[in-house]
Tab-separated table of C-alpha atoms in Angstrom:
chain	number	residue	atom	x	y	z
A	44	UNK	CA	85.515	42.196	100.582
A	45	UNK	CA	85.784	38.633	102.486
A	46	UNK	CA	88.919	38.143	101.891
A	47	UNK	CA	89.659	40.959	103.034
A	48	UNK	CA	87.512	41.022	106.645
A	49	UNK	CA	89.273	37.057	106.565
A	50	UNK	CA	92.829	38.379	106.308
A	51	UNK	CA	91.993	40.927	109.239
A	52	UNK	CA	90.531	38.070	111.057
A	53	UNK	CA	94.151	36.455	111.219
A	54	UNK	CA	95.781	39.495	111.071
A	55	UNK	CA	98.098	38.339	113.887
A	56	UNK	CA	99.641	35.550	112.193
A	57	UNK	CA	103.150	35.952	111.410
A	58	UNK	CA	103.078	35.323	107.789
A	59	UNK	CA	100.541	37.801	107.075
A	60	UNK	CA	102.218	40.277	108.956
A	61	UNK	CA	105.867	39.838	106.876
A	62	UNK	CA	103.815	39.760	103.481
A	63	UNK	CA	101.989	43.105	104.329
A	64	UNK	CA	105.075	44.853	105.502
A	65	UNK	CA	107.698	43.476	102.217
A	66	UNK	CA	108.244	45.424	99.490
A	67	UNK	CA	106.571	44.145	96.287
A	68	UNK	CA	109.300	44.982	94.166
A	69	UNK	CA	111.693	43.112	96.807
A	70	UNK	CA	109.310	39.859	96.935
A	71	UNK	CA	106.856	39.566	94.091
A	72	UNK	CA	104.028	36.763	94.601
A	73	UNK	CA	105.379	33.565	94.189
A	74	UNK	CA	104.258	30.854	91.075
A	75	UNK	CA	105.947	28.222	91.778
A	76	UNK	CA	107.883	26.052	94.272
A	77	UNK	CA	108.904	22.831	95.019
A	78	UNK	CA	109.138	21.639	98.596
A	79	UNK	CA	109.983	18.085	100.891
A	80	UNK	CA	108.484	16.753	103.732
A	81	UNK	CA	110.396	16.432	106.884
A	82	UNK	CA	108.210	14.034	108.667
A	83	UNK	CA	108.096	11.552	105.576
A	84	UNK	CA	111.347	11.433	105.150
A	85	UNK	CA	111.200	10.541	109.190
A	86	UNK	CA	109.685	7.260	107.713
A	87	UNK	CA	112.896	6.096	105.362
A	88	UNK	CA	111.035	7.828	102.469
A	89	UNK	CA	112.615	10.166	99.988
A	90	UNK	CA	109.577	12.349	98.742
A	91	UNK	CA	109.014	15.431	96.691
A	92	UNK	CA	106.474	18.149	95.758
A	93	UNK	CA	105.979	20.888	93.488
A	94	UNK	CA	103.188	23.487	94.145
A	95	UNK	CA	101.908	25.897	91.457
A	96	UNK	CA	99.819	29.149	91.631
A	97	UNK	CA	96.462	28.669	89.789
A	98	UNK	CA	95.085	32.110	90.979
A	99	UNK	CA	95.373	34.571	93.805
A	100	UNK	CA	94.253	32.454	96.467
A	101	UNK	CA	94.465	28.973	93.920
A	102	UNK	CA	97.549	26.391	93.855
A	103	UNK	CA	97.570	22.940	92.643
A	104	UNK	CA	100.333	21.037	95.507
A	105	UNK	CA	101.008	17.365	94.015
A	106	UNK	CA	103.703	15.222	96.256
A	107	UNK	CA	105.613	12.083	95.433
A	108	UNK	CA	107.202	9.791	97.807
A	109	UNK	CA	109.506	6.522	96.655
A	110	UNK	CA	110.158	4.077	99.801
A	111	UNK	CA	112.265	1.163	98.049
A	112	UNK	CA	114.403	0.081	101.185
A	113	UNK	CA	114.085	-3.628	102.569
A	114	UNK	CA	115.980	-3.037	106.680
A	115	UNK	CA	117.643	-5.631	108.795
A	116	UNK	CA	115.345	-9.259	109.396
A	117	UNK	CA	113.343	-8.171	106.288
A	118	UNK	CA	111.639	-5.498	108.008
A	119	UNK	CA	110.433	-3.391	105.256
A	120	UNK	CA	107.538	0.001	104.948
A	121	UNK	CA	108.426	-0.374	100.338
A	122	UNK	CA	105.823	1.689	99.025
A	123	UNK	CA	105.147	4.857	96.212
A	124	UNK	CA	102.573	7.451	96.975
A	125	UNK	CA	101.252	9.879	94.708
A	126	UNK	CA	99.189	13.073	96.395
A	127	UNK	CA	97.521	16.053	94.333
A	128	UNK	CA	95.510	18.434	96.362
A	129	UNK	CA	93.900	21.870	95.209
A	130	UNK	CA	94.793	24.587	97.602
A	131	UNK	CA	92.509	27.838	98.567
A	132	UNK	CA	94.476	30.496	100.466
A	133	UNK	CA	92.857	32.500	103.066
A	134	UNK	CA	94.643	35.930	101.628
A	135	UNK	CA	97.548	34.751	99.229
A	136	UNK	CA	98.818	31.924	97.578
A	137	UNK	CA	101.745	30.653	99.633
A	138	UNK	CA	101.424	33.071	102.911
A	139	UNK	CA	99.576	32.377	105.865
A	140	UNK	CA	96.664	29.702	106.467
A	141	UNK	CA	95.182	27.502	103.318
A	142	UNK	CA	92.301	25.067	102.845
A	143	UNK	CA	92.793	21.607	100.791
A	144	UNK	CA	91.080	18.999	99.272
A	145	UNK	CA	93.308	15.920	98.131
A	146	UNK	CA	93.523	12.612	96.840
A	147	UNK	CA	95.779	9.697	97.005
A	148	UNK	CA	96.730	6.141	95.602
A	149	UNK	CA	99.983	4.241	95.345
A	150	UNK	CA	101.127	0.574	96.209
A	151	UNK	CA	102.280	-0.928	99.408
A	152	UNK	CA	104.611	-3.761	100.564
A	153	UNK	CA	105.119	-3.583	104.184
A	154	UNK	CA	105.706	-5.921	107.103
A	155	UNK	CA	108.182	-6.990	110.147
A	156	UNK	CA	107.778	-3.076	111.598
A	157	UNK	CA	106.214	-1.196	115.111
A	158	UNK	CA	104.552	1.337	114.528
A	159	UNK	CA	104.147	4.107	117.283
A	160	UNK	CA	100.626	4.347	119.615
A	161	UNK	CA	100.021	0.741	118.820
A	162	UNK	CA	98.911	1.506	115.420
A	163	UNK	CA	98.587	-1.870	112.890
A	164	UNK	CA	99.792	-3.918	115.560
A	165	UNK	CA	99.856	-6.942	113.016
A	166	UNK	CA	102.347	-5.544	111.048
A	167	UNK	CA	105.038	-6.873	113.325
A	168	UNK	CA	104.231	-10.701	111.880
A	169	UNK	CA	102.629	-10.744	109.332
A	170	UNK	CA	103.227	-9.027	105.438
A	171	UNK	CA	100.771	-7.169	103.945
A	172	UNK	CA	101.197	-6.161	99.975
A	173	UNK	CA	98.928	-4.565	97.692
A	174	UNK	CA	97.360	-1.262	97.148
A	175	UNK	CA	95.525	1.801	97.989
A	176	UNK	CA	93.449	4.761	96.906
A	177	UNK	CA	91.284	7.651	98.765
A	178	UNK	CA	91.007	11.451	99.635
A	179	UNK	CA	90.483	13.640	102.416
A	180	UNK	CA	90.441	17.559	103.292
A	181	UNK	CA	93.660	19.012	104.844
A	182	UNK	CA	94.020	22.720	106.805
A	183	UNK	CA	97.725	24.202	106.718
A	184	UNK	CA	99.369	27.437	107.579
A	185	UNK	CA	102.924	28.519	105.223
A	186	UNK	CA	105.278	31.106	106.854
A	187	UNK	CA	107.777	33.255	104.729
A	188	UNK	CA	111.295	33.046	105.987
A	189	UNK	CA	112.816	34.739	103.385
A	190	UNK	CA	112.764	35.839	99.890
A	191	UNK	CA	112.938	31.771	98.503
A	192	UNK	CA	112.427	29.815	101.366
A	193	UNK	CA	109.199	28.923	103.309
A	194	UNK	CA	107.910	26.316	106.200
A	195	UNK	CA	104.906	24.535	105.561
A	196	UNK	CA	102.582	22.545	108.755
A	197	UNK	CA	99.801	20.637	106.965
A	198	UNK	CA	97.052	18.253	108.761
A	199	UNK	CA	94.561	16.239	106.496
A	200	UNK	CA	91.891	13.742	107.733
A	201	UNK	CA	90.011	11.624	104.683
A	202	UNK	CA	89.492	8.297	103.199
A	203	UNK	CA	91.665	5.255	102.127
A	204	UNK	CA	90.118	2.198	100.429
A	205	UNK	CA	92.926	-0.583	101.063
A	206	UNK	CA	92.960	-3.940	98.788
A	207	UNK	CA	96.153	-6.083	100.100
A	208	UNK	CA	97.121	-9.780	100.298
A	209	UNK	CA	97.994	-11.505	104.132
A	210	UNK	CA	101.280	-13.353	104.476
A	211	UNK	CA	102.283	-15.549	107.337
A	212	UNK	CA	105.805	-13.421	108.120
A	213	UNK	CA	107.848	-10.621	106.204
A	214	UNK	CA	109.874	-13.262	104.256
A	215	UNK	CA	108.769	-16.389	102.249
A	216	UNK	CA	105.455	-16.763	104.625
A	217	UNK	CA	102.510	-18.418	103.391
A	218	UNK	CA	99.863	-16.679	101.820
A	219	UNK	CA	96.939	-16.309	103.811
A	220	UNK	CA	94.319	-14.839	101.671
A	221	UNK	CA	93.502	-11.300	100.103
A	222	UNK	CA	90.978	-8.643	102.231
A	223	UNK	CA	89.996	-4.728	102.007
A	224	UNK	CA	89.968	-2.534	104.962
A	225	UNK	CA	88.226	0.851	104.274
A	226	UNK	CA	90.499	3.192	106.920
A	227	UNK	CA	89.202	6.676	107.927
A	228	UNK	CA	91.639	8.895	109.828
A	229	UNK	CA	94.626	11.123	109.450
A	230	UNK	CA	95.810	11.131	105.285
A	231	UNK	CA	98.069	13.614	105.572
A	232	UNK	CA	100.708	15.135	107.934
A	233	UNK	CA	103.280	17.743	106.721
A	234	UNK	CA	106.405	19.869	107.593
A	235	UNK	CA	107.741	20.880	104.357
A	236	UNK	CA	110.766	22.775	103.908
A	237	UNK	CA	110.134	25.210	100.660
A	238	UNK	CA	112.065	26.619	97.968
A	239	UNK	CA	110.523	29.447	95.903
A	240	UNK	CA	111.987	29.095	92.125
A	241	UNK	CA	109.064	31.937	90.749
């Protein structure tokens, strides 16, 4: 009975709308997919996800992302990432808007790089290598554009403990001692491209 008064709640939402109208024979409830984020690969980083239905309104997403690429005067954002999170869908698995709860870790080696809005302004001179572990709580919305292929918009705010030793400069800088910084903020940002295998 809730999820039904919640699916009439969004009732307007595109997805929903598409899934209630298909034919079940024509598009059976998917179990699995595996999908790739636009915006991470926006960052020089090759990534990958599978997501798998645990239930009607259960699915376990886990990404990977690989960043292995030193640019020109050493600049450099080398790093893997590894990023579970348990899904609950507000009507179906893979339709519509979702709730998650994830965690992260992986190992860092960055330095010599701008980020945009200012953000880790010392990156640009100093080298910062080590690792990184936390979690968070995402919200996301999934719309069907066809019988295999989705799009996937995911925001997730949390926690990331980072452990990492200081160099002077990107390449053969002095080491300046090792430090924690305990970060709370955006963990997760997502426009996934999706292909439905079952």
């Amino acid at each position: 009975m809730v999820r039904k008064l919640l699916c009439l709640l969004f009732f307007l939402s595109p997805g929903i709308l598409y899934a209630q109208n298909r034919p079940a024979e024509s598009l059976p409830a998917p179990k699995f997919a595996v999908k790739t984020n636009a915006l991470y690969w926006a960052t020089t980083t090759p990534n990958l996800a599978f997501e798998i239905g645990l239930g009607k309104q259960l699915t376990l997403d886990v990404l990977g992302g690989y960043n292995p690429f030193t640019f020109d005067d050493n600049k450099k954002l080398k790093h893997w990432l590894v990023q579970p999170e348990l899904r609950w869908w507000l009507c179906e698995k893979f339709n519509g808007h979702f709730f998650g709860v994830h965690l992260h870790g992986g190992t860092f080696n960055v330095g010599g790089v701008k980020l945009p809005f200012g953000a880790f302004p010392a990156l640009e001179k100093y080298r910062y290598q080590g690792e990184f572990y936390g979690g968070g709580i995402g919200y996301g919305y999934q719309w069907i554009l066809g019988n295999r292929w989705n799009l996937e918009a995911e925001i997730g705010v949390g926690y990331a403990r980072i452990n990492y030793d200081k160099y002077d400069c990107p390449k053969c800088g002095e080491w300046r001692g090792k430090d924690h910084y305990n970060f709370f903020g955006v963990t997760k940002a997502a426009l996934s491209i999706i292909y439905i295998i079952k």
